[in-house]
CSV table of C-alpha atoms in Angstrom, one decimal:
chain,number,residue,atom,x,y,z
A,127,MET,CA,0.1,0.1,0.1
A,128,GLU,CA,1.3,3.4,-1.0
A,129,VAL,CA,2.1,6.1,1.5
A,130,LEU,CA,-0.9,8.5,0.9
A,131,HIS,CA,-3.4,5.3,1.4
A,132,LEU,CA,-1.4,4.5,4.5
A,133,LEU,CA,-1.8,7.9,5.9
A,134,ALA,CA,-5.8,8.0,5.1
A,135,GLN,CA,-6.1,4.7,6.7
A,136,GLN,CA,-4.6,6.4,9.8
A,137,PHE,CA,-7.0,9.1,9.7
A,138,GLY,CA,-9.9,6.5,9.2
A,139,THR,CA,-10.7,8.2,5.8
A,140,VAL,CA,-10.2,7.8,2.0
A,141,VAL,CA,-8.1,9.3,-0.8
A,142,LYS,CA,-10.6,11.1,-3.4
A,143,ASN,CA,-9.2,12.2,-6.7
A,144,ARG,CA,-5.6,11.7,-5.5
A,145,LYS,CA,-6.2,13.9,-2.5
A,146,LEU,CA,-6.5,13.3,1.1
A,147,VAL,CA,-8.1,16.1,3.2
A,148,ILE,CA,-7.2,15.8,6.8
A,149,PRO,CA,-10.5,15.3,8.8
A,150,PRO,CA,-11.0,18.2,11.4
A,151,GLN,CA,-10.8,16.0,14.5
A,152,PHE,CA,-7.1,15.3,13.4
A,153,GLY,CA,-6.2,18.9,12.0
A,154,LYS,CA,-6.6,20.9,8.8
A,155,GLY,CA,-5.1,20.7,5.3
A,156,TYR,CA,-4.5,18.3,2.7
A,157,VAL,CA,-2.1,16.0,1.0
A,158,THR,CA,-2.1,14.9,-2.7
A,159,ARG,CA,0.2,12.7,-5.0
A,160,TYR,CA,0.7,12.4,-8.5
A,161,ILE,CA,2.6,9.2,-10.0
A,162,PHE,CA,3.3,10.7,-13.5
A,163,ASN,CA,5.2,7.5,-14.6
A,164,GLU,CA,7.7,5.1,-13.3
A,165,GLN,CA,10.5,7.8,-13.5
A,166,ILE,CA,8.8,10.7,-11.5
A,167,ARG,CA,6.1,11.3,-9.0
A,168,MET,CA,5.2,14.2,-6.9
A,169,MET,CA,3.5,14.8,-3.4
A,170,ILE,CA,2.3,18.1,-2.0
A,171,MET,CA,1.9,18.5,1.8
A,172,ASN,CA,0.2,21.4,3.4
A,173,TYR,CA,-1.4,20.6,6.7
A,174,GLU,CA,-1.4,21.1,10.5
A,175,LEU,CA,-2.1,18.3,12.7
A,176,LYS,CA,-2.9,18.1,16.4
A,177,GLU,CA,-0.3,15.7,17.2
A,178,ASN,CA,2.6,13.9,15.6
A,179,LEU,CA,2.0,10.6,13.8
A,180,VAL,CA,4.3,7.9,12.8
A,181,ILE,CA,3.4,5.4,9.9
A,182,ASP,CA,5.1,2.3,8.3
A,183,ASN,CA,7.5,3.3,5.4
A,184,PRO,CA,6.0,1.0,2.5
A,185,GLU,CA,9.1,1.6,0.3
A,186,VAL,CA,11.7,0.8,2.8
A,187,ASN,CA,12.6,-2.5,0.9
A,188,THR,CA,12.1,-1.3,-2.6
A,189,PRO,CA,15.3,-0.7,-4.8
A,190,LYS,CA,16.8,2.6,-4.0
A,191,LYS,CA,17.2,4.6,-7.6
A,192,MET,CA,15.5,7.6,-7.0
A,193,ILE,CA,16.7,11.1,-6.2
A,194,LEU,CA,14.4,13.3,-3.8
A,195,PHE,CA,13.9,17.0,-4.4
A,196,LYS,CA,11.9,18.3,-1.0
A,197,PHE,CA,10.7,21.8,-1.2
A,198,GLN,CA,10.4,23.3,2.5
A,199,HIS,CA,8.6,26.3,4.0
A,200,ILE,CA,7.1,27.0,0.3
A,201,PHE,CA,3.5,28.1,1.4
A,202,ASP,CA,4.3,30.4,4.2
A,203,GLN,CA,7.4,32.3,3.8
A,204,SER,CA,7.1,34.7,6.7
A,205,GLU,CA,9.0,32.6,9.2
A,206,LYS,CA,11.8,30.4,7.5
A,207,GLN,CA,13.8,30.8,4.4
A,208,PRO,CA,12.1,28.6,1.4
A,209,ALA,CA,14.7,25.8,0.5
A,210,VAL,CA,15.0,22.7,-1.4
A,211,LEU,CA,16.8,19.6,0.0
A,212,ILE,CA,18.3,17.4,-2.7
A,213,THR,CA,19.1,13.7,-1.5
A,214,THR,CA,19.8,10.4,-2.8
A,215,THR,CA,17.3,7.8,-1.4
A,216,SER,CA,20.1,5.9,0.4
A,217,MET,CA,19.9,8.8,2.9
A,218,ASN,CA,16.4,7.8,4.0
A,219,VAL,CA,16.0,4.0,4.6
A,220,ASP,CA,14.2,4.2,7.8
A,221,PRO,CA,11.2,1.6,8.4
A,222,VAL,CA,8.8,4.4,9.7
A,223,ILE,CA,8.0,8.0,8.3
A,224,PRO,CA,7.6,10.6,11.0
A,225,ILE,CA,4.5,12.8,10.1
A,226,HIS,CA,5.2,16.2,12.0
A,227,THR,CA,2.4,18.5,13.1
A,228,ASN,CA,2.8,21.2,10.7
A,229,THR,CA,4.1,20.6,7.2
A,230,SER,CA,4.2,22.7,4.0
A,231,THR,CA,6.5,20.6,1.4
A,232,ILE,CA,6.6,19.5,-2.2
A,233,ASN,CA,8.3,16.2,-2.6
A,234,ILE,CA,9.5,15.3,-6.0
A,235,GLU,CA,11.0,12.0,-6.7
A,236,VAL,CA,12.9,11.3,-9.9
A,237,ASP,CA,14.7,7.9,-11.2
A,238,SER,CA,18.4,8.6,-11.2
A,239,ASN,CA,18.8,6.6,-14.3
A,240,TYR,CA,16.4,8.4,-16.3
A,241,LEU,CA,17.9,11.7,-15.4
A,242,LYS,CA,21.2,10.4,-16.3
A,243,SER,CA,20.0,9.4,-19.7
A,244,LEU,CA,19.2,13.1,-20.3
A,245,PHE,CA,22.8,14.6,-19.9
A,246,ASP,CA,25.9,14.3,-21.8
A,247,GLN,CA,28.2,12.1,-19.6
A,248,SER,CA,31.2,14.2,-20.4
A,249,GLU,CA,29.8,17.6,-19.7
A,250,LYS,CA,28.7,16.9,-16.0
A,251,SER,CA,30.4,18.7,-13.1
A,252,PRO,CA,31.6,16.3,-10.4
A,253,VAL,CA,28.6,17.2,-8.1
A,254,LEU,CA,25.9,16.5,-10.8
A,255,GLN,CA,27.7,13.3,-11.9
A,256,SER,CA,27.8,11.9,-8.3
A,257,LEU,CA,24.4,12.8,-7.6
A,258,LEU,CA,23.1,11.0,-10.8
A,259,GLU,CA,25.3,7.9,-10.0
A,260,ASN,CA,23.3,7.6,-7.0
A,261,THR,CA,25.7,5.2,-5.5
A,262,GLN,CA,26.5,6.9,-2.2
A,263,PRO,CA,24.5,9.0,0.5
A,264,LEU,CA,24.4,12.6,-0.7
A,265,PHE,CA,22.6,15.7,0.6
A,266,PHE,CA,22.5,19.2,-0.7
A,267,GLU,CA,20.5,22.3,0.2
A,268,GLN,CA,19.5,25.0,-2.3
A,269,ILE,CA,17.9,28.1,-1.3
A,270,ILE,CA,14.8,28.9,-3.5
A,271,TYR,CA,15.2,31.9,-5.7
A,272,PRO,CA,12.2,34.0,-7.1
A,273,SER,CA,12.0,32.1,-10.3
A,274,LEU,CA,11.8,28.8,-8.6
A,275,GLN,CA,9.1,30.1,-6.3
A,276,GLU,CA,7.1,31.3,-9.3
A,277,ILE,CA,7.0,27.6,-10.6
A,278,VAL,CA,6.2,26.3,-7.2
A,279,ASN,CA,3.3,28.8,-7.0
A,280,GLU,CA,1.9,27.5,-10.5
A,281,ILE,CA,1.9,23.9,-9.4
A,282,VAL,CA,0.1,25.0,-6.1
A,283,SER,CA,-2.4,27.5,-7.1
A,284,GLU,CA,-2.8,27.3,-11.1
A,285,SER,CA,-6.4,26.4,-11.9
A,286,ILE,CA,-6.0,23.8,-14.6
A,287,GLN,CA,-8.7,21.7,-16.4
A,288,GLU,CA,-8.6,17.9,-15.2
A,289,THR,CA,-7.8,17.1,-18.9
A,290,PHE,CA,-4.4,19.0,-18.7
A,291,LYS,CA,-3.8,18.8,-15.0
A,292,ILE,CA,-1.3,15.6,-15.1
A,293,PHE,CA,0.5,16.9,-18.1
A,294,PHE,CA,0.9,20.4,-16.7
A,295,LEU,CA,2.1,19.3,-13.3
A,296,ARG,CA,4.6,16.8,-14.7
A,297,ILE,CA,5.9,19.5,-16.9
A,298,LYS,CA,6.3,22.0,-14.1
A,299,ALA,CA,8.0,19.1,-11.8
A,300,GLU,CA,10.5,18.6,-14.3
A,301,GLU,CA,11.3,22.3,-15.1
A,302,LEU,CA,11.9,22.6,-11.1
A,303,VAL,CA,14.2,19.6,-11.1
A,304,CYS,CA,16.0,20.9,-14.3
A,305,ARG,CA,16.5,24.4,-12.9
A,306,LEU,CA,17.9,22.9,-9.5
A,307,LEU,CA,20.4,20.3,-11.5
A,308,MET,CA,21.5,23.6,-13.3
A,309,GLU,CA,22.3,25.3,-9.8
A,310,LEU,CA,24.0,22.4,-8.5
A,311,GLU,CA,26.1,22.2,-11.6
A,312,LYS,CA,27.7,25.4,-10.9
A,313,ARG,CA,29.0,24.1,-7.6
A,314,GLU,CA,32.8,23.8,-7.4
A,315,LYS,CA,33.3,20.7,-5.2
A,316,THR,CA,35.6,18.1,-6.8
A,317,HIS,CA,35.5,15.6,-4.0
A,318,LEU,CA,32.5,14.5,-2.2
A,319,TYR,CA,32.0,12.9,1.3
A,320,ALA,CA,29.6,10.2,1.7
A,321,LEU,CA,27.2,11.4,4.4
A,322,ASN,CA,25.8,10.0,7.5
A,323,SER,CA,22.9,11.2,9.6
A,324,ARG,CA,25.3,12.1,12.6
A,325,ASP,CA,27.3,14.5,10.4
A,326,LEU,CA,24.1,15.8,9.0
A,327,GLU,CA,22.6,16.7,12.2
A,328,THR,CA,25.8,18.3,13.4
A,329,ILE,CA,26.2,20.4,10.3
A,330,TYR,CA,22.6,21.7,10.7
A,331,ARG,CA,23.0,22.4,14.4
A,332,ILE,CA,26.1,24.3,13.7
A,333,LYS,CA,24.4,26.5,10.9
A,334,GLU,CA,21.3,27.3,13.2
A,335,GLU,CA,23.6,28.3,16.1
A,336,MET,CA,25.5,30.6,13.7
A,337,LEU,CA,22.2,32.1,12.3
A,338,ASP,CA,21.0,32.7,15.9
A,339,HIS,CA,23.9,35.0,16.3
A,340,LEU,CA,24.2,37.1,13.3
A,341,ASP,CA,25.7,39.8,15.3
A,342,THR,CA,28.9,37.7,15.8
A,343,PRO,CA,31.0,36.6,12.6
A,344,PRO,CA,31.7,32.8,13.0
A,345,LEU,CA,35.0,31.7,14.1
A,346,ILE,CA,35.8,28.3,12.4
A,347,ASN,CA,38.0,26.8,15.2
A,348,ASP,CA,35.2,27.6,17.7
A,349,LEU,CA,32.5,25.9,15.4
A,350,ALA,CA,34.8,23.0,14.9
A,351,LEU,CA,35.1,22.5,18.6
A,352,ALA,CA,31.4,22.6,19.1
A,353,ALA,CA,31.0,20.1,16.2
A,354,ASN,CA,33.7,17.8,17.5
A,355,MET,CA,35.3,17.9,13.9
A,356,SER,CA,38.4,19.2,12.6
A,357,PRO,CA,38.2,22.7,10.9
A,358,THR,CA,38.9,21.1,7.5
A,359,LYS,CA,36.0,18.6,7.6
A,360,LEU,CA,33.9,21.2,8.9
A,361,LYS,CA,34.4,23.5,6.2
A,362,SER,CA,34.4,20.8,3.5
A,363,LEU,CA,31.0,19.2,4.7
A,364,PHE,CA,29.5,22.7,4.9
A,365,LYS,CA,30.4,23.8,1.6
A,366,GLN,CA,29.2,20.3,0.1
A,367,ILE,CA,25.7,20.7,1.6
A,368,PHE,CA,25.0,24.4,1.3
A,369,GLY,CA,27.1,25.2,-1.9
A,370,LYS,CA,29.1,28.2,0.1
A,371,SER,CA,31.8,28.5,2.4
A,372,ILE,CA,30.6,29.3,6.3
A,373,PHE,CA,31.4,32.9,6.2
A,374,SER,CA,29.6,33.5,2.8
A,375,TYR,CA,26.5,31.7,4.1
A,376,TYR,CA,26.7,33.7,7.4
A,377,GLN,CA,27.2,37.1,5.6
A,378,GLU,CA,24.2,36.2,3.1
A,379,PHE,CA,21.9,35.7,6.0
A,380,ARG,CA,23.2,38.6,7.9
A,381,MET,CA,22.4,40.9,5.1
A,382,LYS,CA,19.0,39.6,4.4
A,383,LYS,CA,18.2,40.1,8.1
A,384,ALA,CA,19.5,43.6,7.7
A,385,ALA,CA,17.3,44.0,4.9
A,386,LEU,CA,14.3,42.8,6.8
A,387,LEU,CA,14.9,45.3,9.7
A,388,LEU,CA,15.2,48.2,7.3
A,389,LYS,CA,12.0,47.3,5.6
A,390,GLU,CA,10.1,47.2,8.9
A,391,GLY,CA,11.1,50.9,9.3
A,392,SER,CA,11.6,51.1,13.2
A,393,LEU,CA,15.2,51.3,13.0
A,394,SER,CA,17.7,53.6,11.4
A,395,VAL,CA,20.4,52.3,9.1
A,396,SER,CA,23.1,52.8,11.8
A,397,ASP,CA,20.8,51.2,14.3
A,398,VAL,CA,20.5,48.1,12.0
A,399,GLY,CA,24.4,48.2,11.2
A,400,TYR,CA,25.3,48.1,14.8
A,401,GLN,CA,22.6,45.5,15.5
A,402,MET,CA,24.2,43.3,12.9
A,403,GLY,CA,27.6,43.7,14.5
A,404,PHE,CA,28.9,46.2,12.4
A,405,THR,CA,31.4,48.9,14.0
A,406,ASN,CA,32.2,50.6,10.8
A,407,LEU,CA,28.9,51.8,8.9
A,408,SER,CA,30.9,52.4,5.6
A,409,HIS,CA,31.7,48.8,5.9
A,410,PHE,CA,28.2,47.7,6.4
A,411,SER,CA,27.0,49.8,3.8
A,412,ARG,CA,29.6,48.3,1.2
A,413,VAL,CA,28.7,44.6,2.3
A,414,PHE,CA,24.9,45.4,2.0
A,415,GLN,CA,25.2,46.7,-1.4
A,416,GLU,CA,27.2,43.7,-2.4
A,417,HIS,CA,24.6,41.4,-1.4
A,418,ILE,CA,21.4,43.4,-1.8
A,419,GLY,CA,22.1,45.5,-4.8
A,420,MET,CA,21.7,48.9,-3.1
A,421,LYS,CA,22.9,50.9,-0.2
A,422,PRO,CA,21.1,50.5,3.0
A,423,LYS,CA,19.7,54.1,2.9
A,424,GLN,CA,18.3,53.7,-0.6
A,425,TYR,CA,17.1,50.2,0.4
A,426,SER,CA,15.1,51.6,3.2
A,427,ARG,CA,13.3,54.1,1.4
A,428,SER,CA,12.4,51.9,-1.6
């Protein structure tokens, strides 16, 4: 039994027209799944539950040849940065699937052999080649930029006649995958580490701690000590997962936070600069312009 029907069984309801509506006694929202063909499928989840659930993973013993593209925080962008997690299926072979109380994701799974057949073997970057080979546990995160978000919005909101719906959604799913692979192809890594869940959890913990203190530039040795890793391994794993160095990633989010504070309008440019840990406001202005495209004063008036 596939996962959508297992979930419906848990709620004591049924799937209608590929869609499961969460009964009011359990929460609100919906889950819908589209199996376009043997090579590509998509699940849209947008719901709030009153409590966490756990269901058996029906695909735990199936051959692992799919690549998962998991779009997170795409329906409500007010709290967290929308991002895509890209992973080989060997990263997730758990016998159970946790169903969290609040989920807003789109999962697209694509057969790696199908994707591999679409590319010239000699032209692929090491990152793209390793992903498509799908022979080791890999995990990448890609921030969702506006043109990707537009495609996501079309998938979720576009009103399409039933006659064309499957065709339309498959094309949009493949467009998302193509654009994400184009971004991964730009990454410079030449050697990729096979990841394990412990290292992955550690890197995400370090990332969250760093983003919780945007007024304090990260010190690699301190982060490595907190991660119980060598500085070299920490820097390599971080760049492999996020596509940026630790400091570049930190600086990008620091400037996004500064832009958000300026848009709120309650703080002056100097207040925002000092709050973000800058002692030199000219330096703050230069860094802000590099990342946002205009000077802070100009941005606050736009």
